[in-house]
mmCIF file of C-alpha atoms in Angstrom:
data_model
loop_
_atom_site.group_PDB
_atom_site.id
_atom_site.type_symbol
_atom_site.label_atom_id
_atom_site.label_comp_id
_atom_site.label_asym_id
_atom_site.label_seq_id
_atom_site.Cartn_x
_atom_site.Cartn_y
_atom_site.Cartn_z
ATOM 1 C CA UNK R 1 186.247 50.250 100.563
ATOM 2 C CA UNK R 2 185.669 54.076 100.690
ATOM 3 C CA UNK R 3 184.236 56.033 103.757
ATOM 4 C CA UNK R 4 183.269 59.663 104.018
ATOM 5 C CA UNK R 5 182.485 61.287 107.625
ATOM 6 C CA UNK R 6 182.875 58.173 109.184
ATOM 7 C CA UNK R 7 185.284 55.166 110.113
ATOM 8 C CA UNK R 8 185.241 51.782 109.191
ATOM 9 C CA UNK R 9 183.666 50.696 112.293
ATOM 10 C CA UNK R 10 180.679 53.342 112.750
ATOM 11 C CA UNK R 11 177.408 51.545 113.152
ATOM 12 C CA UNK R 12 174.730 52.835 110.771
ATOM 13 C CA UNK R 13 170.880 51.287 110.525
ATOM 14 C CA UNK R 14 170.509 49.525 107.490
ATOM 15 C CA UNK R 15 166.606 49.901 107.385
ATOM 16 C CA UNK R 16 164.767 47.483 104.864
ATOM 17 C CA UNK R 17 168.247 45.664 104.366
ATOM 18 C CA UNK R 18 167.376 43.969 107.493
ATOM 19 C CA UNK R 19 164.271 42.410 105.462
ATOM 20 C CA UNK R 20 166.974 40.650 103.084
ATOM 21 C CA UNK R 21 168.871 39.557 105.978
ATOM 22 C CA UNK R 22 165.795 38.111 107.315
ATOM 23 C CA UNK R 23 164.713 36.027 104.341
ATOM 24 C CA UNK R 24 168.452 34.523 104.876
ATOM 25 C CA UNK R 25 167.060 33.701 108.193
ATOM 26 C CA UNK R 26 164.085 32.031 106.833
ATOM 27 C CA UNK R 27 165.790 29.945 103.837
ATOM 28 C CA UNK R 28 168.392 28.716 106.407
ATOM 29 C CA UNK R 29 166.116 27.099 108.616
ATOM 30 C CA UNK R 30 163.819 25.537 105.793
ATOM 31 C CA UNK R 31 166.972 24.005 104.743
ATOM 32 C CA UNK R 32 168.359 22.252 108.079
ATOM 33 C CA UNK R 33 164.526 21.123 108.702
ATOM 34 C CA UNK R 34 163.555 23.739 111.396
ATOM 35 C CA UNK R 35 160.619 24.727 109.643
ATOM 36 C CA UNK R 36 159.169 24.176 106.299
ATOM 37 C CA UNK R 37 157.577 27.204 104.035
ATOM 38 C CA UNK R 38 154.302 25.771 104.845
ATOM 39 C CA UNK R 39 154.632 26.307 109.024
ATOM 40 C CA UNK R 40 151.689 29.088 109.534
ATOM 41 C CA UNK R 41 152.170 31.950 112.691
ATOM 42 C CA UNK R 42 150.432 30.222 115.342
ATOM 43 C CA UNK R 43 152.700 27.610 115.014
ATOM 44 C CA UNK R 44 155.558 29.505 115.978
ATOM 45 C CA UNK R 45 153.679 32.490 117.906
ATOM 46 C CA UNK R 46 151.222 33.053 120.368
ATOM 47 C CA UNK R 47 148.551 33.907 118.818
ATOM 48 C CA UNK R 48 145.975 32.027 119.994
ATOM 49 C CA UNK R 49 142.492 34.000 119.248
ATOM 50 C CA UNK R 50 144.451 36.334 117.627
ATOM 51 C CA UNK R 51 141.951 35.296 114.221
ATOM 52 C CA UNK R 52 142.953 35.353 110.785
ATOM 53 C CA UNK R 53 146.569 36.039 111.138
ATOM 54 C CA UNK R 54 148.132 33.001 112.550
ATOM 55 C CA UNK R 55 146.857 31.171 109.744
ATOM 56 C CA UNK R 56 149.548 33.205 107.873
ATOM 57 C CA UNK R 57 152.102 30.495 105.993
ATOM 58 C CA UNK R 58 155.898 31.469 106.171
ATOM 59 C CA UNK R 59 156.908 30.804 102.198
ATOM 60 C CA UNK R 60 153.853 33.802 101.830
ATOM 61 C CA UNK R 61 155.525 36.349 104.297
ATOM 62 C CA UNK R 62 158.746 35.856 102.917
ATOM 63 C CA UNK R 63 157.493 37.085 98.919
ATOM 64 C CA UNK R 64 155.325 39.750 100.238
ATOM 65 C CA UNK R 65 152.318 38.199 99.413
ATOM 66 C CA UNK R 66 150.435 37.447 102.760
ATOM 67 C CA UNK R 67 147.759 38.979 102.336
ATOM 68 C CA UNK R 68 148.903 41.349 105.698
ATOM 69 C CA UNK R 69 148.282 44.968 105.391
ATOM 70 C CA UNK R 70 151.904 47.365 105.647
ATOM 71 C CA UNK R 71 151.614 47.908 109.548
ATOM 72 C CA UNK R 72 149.025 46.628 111.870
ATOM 73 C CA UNK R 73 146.061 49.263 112.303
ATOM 74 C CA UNK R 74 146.325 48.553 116.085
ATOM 75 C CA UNK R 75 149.294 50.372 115.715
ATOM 76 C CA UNK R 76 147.974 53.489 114.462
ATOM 77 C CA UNK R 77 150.671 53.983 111.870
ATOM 78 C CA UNK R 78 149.418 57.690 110.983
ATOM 79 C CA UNK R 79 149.248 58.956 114.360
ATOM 80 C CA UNK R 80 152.484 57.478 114.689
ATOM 81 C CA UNK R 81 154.048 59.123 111.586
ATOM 82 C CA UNK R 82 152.535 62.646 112.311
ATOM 83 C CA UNK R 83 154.540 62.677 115.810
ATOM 84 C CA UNK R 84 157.672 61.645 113.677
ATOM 85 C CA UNK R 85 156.904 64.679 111.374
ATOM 86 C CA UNK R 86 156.623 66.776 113.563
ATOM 87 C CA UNK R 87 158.471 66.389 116.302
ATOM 88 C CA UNK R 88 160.710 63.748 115.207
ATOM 89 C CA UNK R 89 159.530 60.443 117.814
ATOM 90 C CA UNK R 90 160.690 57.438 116.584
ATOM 91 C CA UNK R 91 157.634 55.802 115.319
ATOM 92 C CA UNK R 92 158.650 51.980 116.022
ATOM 93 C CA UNK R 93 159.494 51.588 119.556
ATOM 94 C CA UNK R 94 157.292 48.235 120.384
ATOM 95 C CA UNK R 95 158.262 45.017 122.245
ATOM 96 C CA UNK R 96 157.235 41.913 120.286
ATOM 97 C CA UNK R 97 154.611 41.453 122.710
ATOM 98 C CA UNK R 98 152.821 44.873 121.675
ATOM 99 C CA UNK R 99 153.288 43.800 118.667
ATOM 100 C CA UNK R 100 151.710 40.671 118.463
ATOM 101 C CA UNK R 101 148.938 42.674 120.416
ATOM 102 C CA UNK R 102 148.753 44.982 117.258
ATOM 103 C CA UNK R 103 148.268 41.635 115.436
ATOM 104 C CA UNK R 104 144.756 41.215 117.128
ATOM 105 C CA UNK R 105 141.876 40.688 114.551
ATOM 106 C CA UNK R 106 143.169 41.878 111.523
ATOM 107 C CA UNK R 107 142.286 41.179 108.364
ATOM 108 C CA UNK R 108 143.554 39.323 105.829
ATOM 109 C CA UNK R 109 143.710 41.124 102.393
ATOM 110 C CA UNK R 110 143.943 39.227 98.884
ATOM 111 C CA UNK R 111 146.977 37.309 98.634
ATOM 112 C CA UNK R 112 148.469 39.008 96.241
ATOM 113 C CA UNK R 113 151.988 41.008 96.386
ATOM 114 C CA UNK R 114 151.703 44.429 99.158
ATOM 115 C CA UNK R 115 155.166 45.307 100.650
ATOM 116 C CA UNK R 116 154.623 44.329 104.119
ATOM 117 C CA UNK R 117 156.528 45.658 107.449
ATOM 118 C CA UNK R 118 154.429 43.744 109.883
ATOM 119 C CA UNK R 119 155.099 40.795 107.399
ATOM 120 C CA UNK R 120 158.818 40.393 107.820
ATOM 121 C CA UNK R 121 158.615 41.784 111.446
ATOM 122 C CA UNK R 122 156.196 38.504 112.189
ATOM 123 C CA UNK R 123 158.669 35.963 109.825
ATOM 124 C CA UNK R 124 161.856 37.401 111.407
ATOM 125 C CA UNK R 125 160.118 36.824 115.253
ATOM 126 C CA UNK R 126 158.757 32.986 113.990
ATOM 127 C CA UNK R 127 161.779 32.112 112.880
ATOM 128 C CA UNK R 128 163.472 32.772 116.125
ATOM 129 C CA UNK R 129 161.395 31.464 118.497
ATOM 130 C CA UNK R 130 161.543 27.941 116.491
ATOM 131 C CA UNK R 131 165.026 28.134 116.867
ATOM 132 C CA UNK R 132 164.631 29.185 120.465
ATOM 133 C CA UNK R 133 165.906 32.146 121.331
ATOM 134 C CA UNK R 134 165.431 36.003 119.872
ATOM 135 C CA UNK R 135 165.265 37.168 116.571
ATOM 136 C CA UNK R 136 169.012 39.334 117.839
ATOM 137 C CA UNK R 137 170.629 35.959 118.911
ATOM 138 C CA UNK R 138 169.541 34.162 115.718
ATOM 139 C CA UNK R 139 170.690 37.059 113.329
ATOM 140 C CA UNK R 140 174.147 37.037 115.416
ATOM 141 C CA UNK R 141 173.963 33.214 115.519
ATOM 142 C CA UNK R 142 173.429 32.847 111.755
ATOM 143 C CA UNK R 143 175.188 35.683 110.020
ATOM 144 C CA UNK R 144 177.504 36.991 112.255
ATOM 145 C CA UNK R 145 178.642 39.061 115.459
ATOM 146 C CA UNK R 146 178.723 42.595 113.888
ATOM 147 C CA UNK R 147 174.948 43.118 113.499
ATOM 148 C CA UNK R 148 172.753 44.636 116.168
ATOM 149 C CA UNK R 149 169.301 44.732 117.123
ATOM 150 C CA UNK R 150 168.933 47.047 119.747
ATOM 151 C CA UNK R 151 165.319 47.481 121.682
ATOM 152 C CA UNK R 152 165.710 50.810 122.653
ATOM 153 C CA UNK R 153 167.803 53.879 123.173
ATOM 154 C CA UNK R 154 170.006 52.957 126.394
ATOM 155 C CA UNK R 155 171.024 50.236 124.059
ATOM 156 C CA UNK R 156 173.000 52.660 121.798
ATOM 157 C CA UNK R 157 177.054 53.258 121.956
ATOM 158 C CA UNK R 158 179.562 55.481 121.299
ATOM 159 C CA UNK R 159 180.032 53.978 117.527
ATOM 160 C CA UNK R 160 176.032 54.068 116.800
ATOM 161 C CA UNK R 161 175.805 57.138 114.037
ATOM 162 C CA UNK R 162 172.616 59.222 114.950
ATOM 163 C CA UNK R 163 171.320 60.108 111.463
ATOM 164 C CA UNK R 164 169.983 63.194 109.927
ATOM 165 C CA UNK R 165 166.749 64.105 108.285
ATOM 166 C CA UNK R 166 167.174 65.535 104.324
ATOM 167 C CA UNK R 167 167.487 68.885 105.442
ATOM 168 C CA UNK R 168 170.189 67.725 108.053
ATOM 169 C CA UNK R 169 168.609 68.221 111.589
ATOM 170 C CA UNK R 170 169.734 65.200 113.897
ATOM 171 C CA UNK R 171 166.711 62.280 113.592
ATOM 172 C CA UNK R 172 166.396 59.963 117.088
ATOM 173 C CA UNK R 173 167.295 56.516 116.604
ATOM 174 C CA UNK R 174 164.869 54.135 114.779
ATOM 175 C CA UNK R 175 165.001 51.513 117.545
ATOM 176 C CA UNK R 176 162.566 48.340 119.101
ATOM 177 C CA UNK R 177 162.294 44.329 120.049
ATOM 178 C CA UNK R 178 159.365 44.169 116.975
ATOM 179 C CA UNK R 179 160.936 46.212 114.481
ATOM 180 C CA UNK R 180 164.333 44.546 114.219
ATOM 181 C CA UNK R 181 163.236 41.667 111.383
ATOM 182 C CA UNK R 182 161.648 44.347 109.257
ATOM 183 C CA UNK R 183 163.883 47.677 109.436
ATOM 184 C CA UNK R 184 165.725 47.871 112.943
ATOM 185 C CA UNK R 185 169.433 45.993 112.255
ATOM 186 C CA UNK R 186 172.652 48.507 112.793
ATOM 187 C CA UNK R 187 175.423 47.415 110.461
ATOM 188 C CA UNK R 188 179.159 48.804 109.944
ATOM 189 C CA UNK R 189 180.645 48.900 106.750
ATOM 190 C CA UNK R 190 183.196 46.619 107.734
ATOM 191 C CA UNK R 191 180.344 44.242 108.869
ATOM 192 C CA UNK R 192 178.687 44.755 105.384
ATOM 193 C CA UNK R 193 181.788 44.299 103.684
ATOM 194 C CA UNK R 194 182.247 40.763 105.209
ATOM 195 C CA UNK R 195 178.950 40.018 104.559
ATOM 196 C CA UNK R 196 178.691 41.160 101.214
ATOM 197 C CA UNK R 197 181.932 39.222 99.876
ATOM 198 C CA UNK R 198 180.123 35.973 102.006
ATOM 199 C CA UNK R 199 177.262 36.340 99.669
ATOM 200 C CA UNK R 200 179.911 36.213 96.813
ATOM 201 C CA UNK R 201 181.429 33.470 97.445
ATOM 202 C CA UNK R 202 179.181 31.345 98.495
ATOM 203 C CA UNK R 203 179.804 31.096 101.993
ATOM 204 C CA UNK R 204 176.976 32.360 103.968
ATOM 205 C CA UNK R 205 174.070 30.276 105.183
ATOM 206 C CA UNK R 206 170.530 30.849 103.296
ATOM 207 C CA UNK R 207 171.726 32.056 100.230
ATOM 208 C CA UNK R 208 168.954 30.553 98.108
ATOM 209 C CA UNK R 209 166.641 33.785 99.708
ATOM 210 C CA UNK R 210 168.282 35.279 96.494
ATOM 211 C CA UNK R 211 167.262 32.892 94.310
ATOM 212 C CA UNK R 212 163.960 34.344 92.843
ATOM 213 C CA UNK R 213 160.813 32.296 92.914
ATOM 214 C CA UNK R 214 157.648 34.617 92.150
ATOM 215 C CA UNK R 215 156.776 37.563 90.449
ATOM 216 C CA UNK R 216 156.901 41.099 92.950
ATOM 217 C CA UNK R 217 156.043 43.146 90.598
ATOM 218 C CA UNK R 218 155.860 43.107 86.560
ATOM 219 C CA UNK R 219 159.265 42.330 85.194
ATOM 220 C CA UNK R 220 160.818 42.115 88.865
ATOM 221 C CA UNK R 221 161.348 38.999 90.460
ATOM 222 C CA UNK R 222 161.252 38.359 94.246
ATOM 223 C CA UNK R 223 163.205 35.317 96.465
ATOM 224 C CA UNK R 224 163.020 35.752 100.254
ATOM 225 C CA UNK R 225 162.973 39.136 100.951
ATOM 226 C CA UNK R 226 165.888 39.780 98.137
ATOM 227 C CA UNK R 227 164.451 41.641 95.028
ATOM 228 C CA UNK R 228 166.140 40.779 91.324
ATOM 229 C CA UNK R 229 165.252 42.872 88.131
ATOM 230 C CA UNK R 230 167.194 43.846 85.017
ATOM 231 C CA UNK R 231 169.042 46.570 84.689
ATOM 232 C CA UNK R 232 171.043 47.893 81.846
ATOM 233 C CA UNK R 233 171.097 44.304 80.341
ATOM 234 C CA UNK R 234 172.175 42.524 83.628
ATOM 235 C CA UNK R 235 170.116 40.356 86.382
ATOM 236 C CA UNK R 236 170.711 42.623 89.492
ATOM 237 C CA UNK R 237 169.619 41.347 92.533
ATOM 238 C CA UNK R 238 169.354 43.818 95.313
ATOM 239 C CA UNK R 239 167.508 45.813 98.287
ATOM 240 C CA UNK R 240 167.128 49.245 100.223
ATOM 241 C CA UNK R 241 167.026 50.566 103.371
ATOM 242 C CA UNK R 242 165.356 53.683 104.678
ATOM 243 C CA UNK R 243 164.916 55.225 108.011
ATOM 244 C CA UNK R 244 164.252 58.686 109.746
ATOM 245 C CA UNK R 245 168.227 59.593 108.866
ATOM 246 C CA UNK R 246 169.835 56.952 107.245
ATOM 247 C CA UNK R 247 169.597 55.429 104.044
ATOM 248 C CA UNK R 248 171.169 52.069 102.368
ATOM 249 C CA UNK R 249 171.725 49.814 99.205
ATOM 250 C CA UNK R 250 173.265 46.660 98.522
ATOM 251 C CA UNK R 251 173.090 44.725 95.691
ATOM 252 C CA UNK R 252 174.724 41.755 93.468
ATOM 253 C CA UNK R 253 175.292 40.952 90.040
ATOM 254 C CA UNK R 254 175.480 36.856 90.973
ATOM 255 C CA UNK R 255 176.172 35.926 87.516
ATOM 256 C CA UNK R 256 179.217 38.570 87.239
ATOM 257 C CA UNK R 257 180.187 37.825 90.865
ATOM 258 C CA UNK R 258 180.056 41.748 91.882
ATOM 259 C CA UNK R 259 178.495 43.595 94.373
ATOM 260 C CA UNK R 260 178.522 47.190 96.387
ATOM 261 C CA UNK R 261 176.813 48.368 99.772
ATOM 262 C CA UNK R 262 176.149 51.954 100.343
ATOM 263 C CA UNK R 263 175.425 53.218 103.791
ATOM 264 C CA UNK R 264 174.495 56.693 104.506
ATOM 265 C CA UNK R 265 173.525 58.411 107.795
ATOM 266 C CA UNK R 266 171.478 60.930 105.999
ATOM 267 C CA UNK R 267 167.431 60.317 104.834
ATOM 268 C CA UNK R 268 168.464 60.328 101.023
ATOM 269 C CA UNK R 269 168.157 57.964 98.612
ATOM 270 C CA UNK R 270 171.485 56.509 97.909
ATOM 271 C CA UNK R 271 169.698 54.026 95.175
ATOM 272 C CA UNK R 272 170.919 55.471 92.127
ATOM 273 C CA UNK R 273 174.453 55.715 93.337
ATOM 274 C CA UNK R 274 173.867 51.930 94.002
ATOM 275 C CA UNK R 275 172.886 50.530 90.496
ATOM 276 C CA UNK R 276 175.645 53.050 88.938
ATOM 277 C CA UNK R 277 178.337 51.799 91.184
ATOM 278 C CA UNK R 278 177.341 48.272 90.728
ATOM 279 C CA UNK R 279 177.061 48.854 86.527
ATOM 280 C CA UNK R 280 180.438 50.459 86.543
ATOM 281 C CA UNK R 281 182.025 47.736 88.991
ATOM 282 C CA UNK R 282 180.624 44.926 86.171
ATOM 283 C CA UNK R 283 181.440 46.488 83.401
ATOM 284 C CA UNK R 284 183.728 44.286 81.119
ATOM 285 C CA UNK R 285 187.929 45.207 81.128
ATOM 286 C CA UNK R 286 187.170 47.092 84.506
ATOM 287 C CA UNK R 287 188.773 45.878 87.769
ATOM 288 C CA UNK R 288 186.378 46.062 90.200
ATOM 289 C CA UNK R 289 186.903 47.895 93.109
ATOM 290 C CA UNK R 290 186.433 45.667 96.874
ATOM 291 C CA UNK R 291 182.861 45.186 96.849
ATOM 292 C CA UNK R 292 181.708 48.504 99.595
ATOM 293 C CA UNK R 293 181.267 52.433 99.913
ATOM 294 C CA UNK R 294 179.974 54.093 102.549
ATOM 295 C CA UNK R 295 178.972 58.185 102.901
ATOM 296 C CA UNK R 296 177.647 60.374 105.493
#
């Protein structure tokens, strides 16, 4: 394990990741019997009159393929992202209850696959409430103590990295109840470490939300929330993370039983440094290296 600019104990946000984590979520409680992939919103929501989208089933949330648009228009998504451009407001600050709100009357697309926010946001919240409690308690419940989900600002410590846009200028915290599911989990390495070597050995709960089961995208394969295509001859089995100033990467070669997170507090792509770390780690006669980096 590596760090640069930081210790071992430095919380970054892990963006998207928190979408993997989620599936995790999601495949745990199918398999105790909490839910089944079939459960739709409204029975684990409120969304009574809320029209098409509580008819939404979990299994279709989970592969991206709800038929939900990116964000909610109720949102207003580009007003949003002009006031993060320029002046830098963190454009998901909303309490689940806004966000169901949001949720009001819209439509239902094709079913077919369209990389949803509001998706996983919605999964990560139904899955909670039918284990009774919030989506933060489950994650810690489920996966472990060293993940946060924090709702706002004030929630924020002294070992929360503030990130930095791609020309460097200091980015405010990407922080709310709604968005944790989807983008808003704060990880250290250390915690991603743990978790990573979990996933390797087998240890953590929902690990068949890695295990793909429908086509994302051609020649890419999706399980719950977890994305696996071939790379450089090998089944790779991965996702990203992206906020206003950080960035993130794990991925797993299952069949090779290697793996490598990247965490940066800095808007940059850290992807390619991902597959080429994880290619290099699985490369036959090489010892690999414990299974994390971290820079920024």
């Amino acid at each position: 394990m590596a760090t640069v600019g930081s210790d071992l104990y430095s919380s970054f946000e892990i963006g998207s990741i928190s979408k993997a984590l989620t599936g995790m979520l999601y495949r745990d409680a199918t398999e105790s019997g909490l839910i089944s992939p079939s459960t739709v919103l409204r029975d684990l929501l409120p969304l009574d009159g809320h029209g098409e989208v509580g008819s939404v089933t979990l299994s279709s949330l989970a592969i991206h393929r709800s038929g939900l648009p990116g964000l909610p228009p109720g949102m207003h998504p580009l007003r949003r992202n002009m006031r993060f451009l320029t002046r830098g407001d963190n454009p998901y600050g909303d309490s689940l209850t806004e966000l169901l709100e949001q949720t009001r009357d819209v439509r239902l697309g094709t079913p077919r696959t369209r990389y949803s926010n509001l998706g996983f946001q919605l999964l990560g919240h139904a899955v909670a409430n039918a284990a009774g409690g919030t989506y933060g308690r489950l994650l810690r419940d489920v996966m472990g103590a060293g993940f946060s989900t924090p709702a706002n600002a004030d929630d924020l410590g002294p070992m929360d990295l503030r990130g930095s846009s791609r020309f460097g200028r200091p980015v405010p915290a990407w922080v709310g109840e709604a968005l944790a599911p989807a983008g808003g989990i704060r990880a250290s390495i250390t915690t991603m470490r743990d978790f990573l070597r979990a996933v390797l050995d087998g240890t953590t709960r929902g690990l068949t939300a890695l295990d793909p089961v429908a086509e994302f995208t051609p020649r890419v394969s999706i399980g719950a929330g977890w994305i696996t295509l071939r790379y450089k001859d090998r089944d790779i089995t991965w996702h990203n993370g992206s906020t206003g100033g950080f960035s993130s990467w794990i991925g797993v070669d299952r069949d090779a039983g290697t793996g490598v997170v990247v965490l940066s507090a800095a808007h940059r792509s850290v992807d390619r440094q991902g597959f080429r770390l994880l290619t290099e780690f699985t490369t036959p006669g090489t010892a690999p290296p414990p299974p994390a980096i971290t820079g920024g």
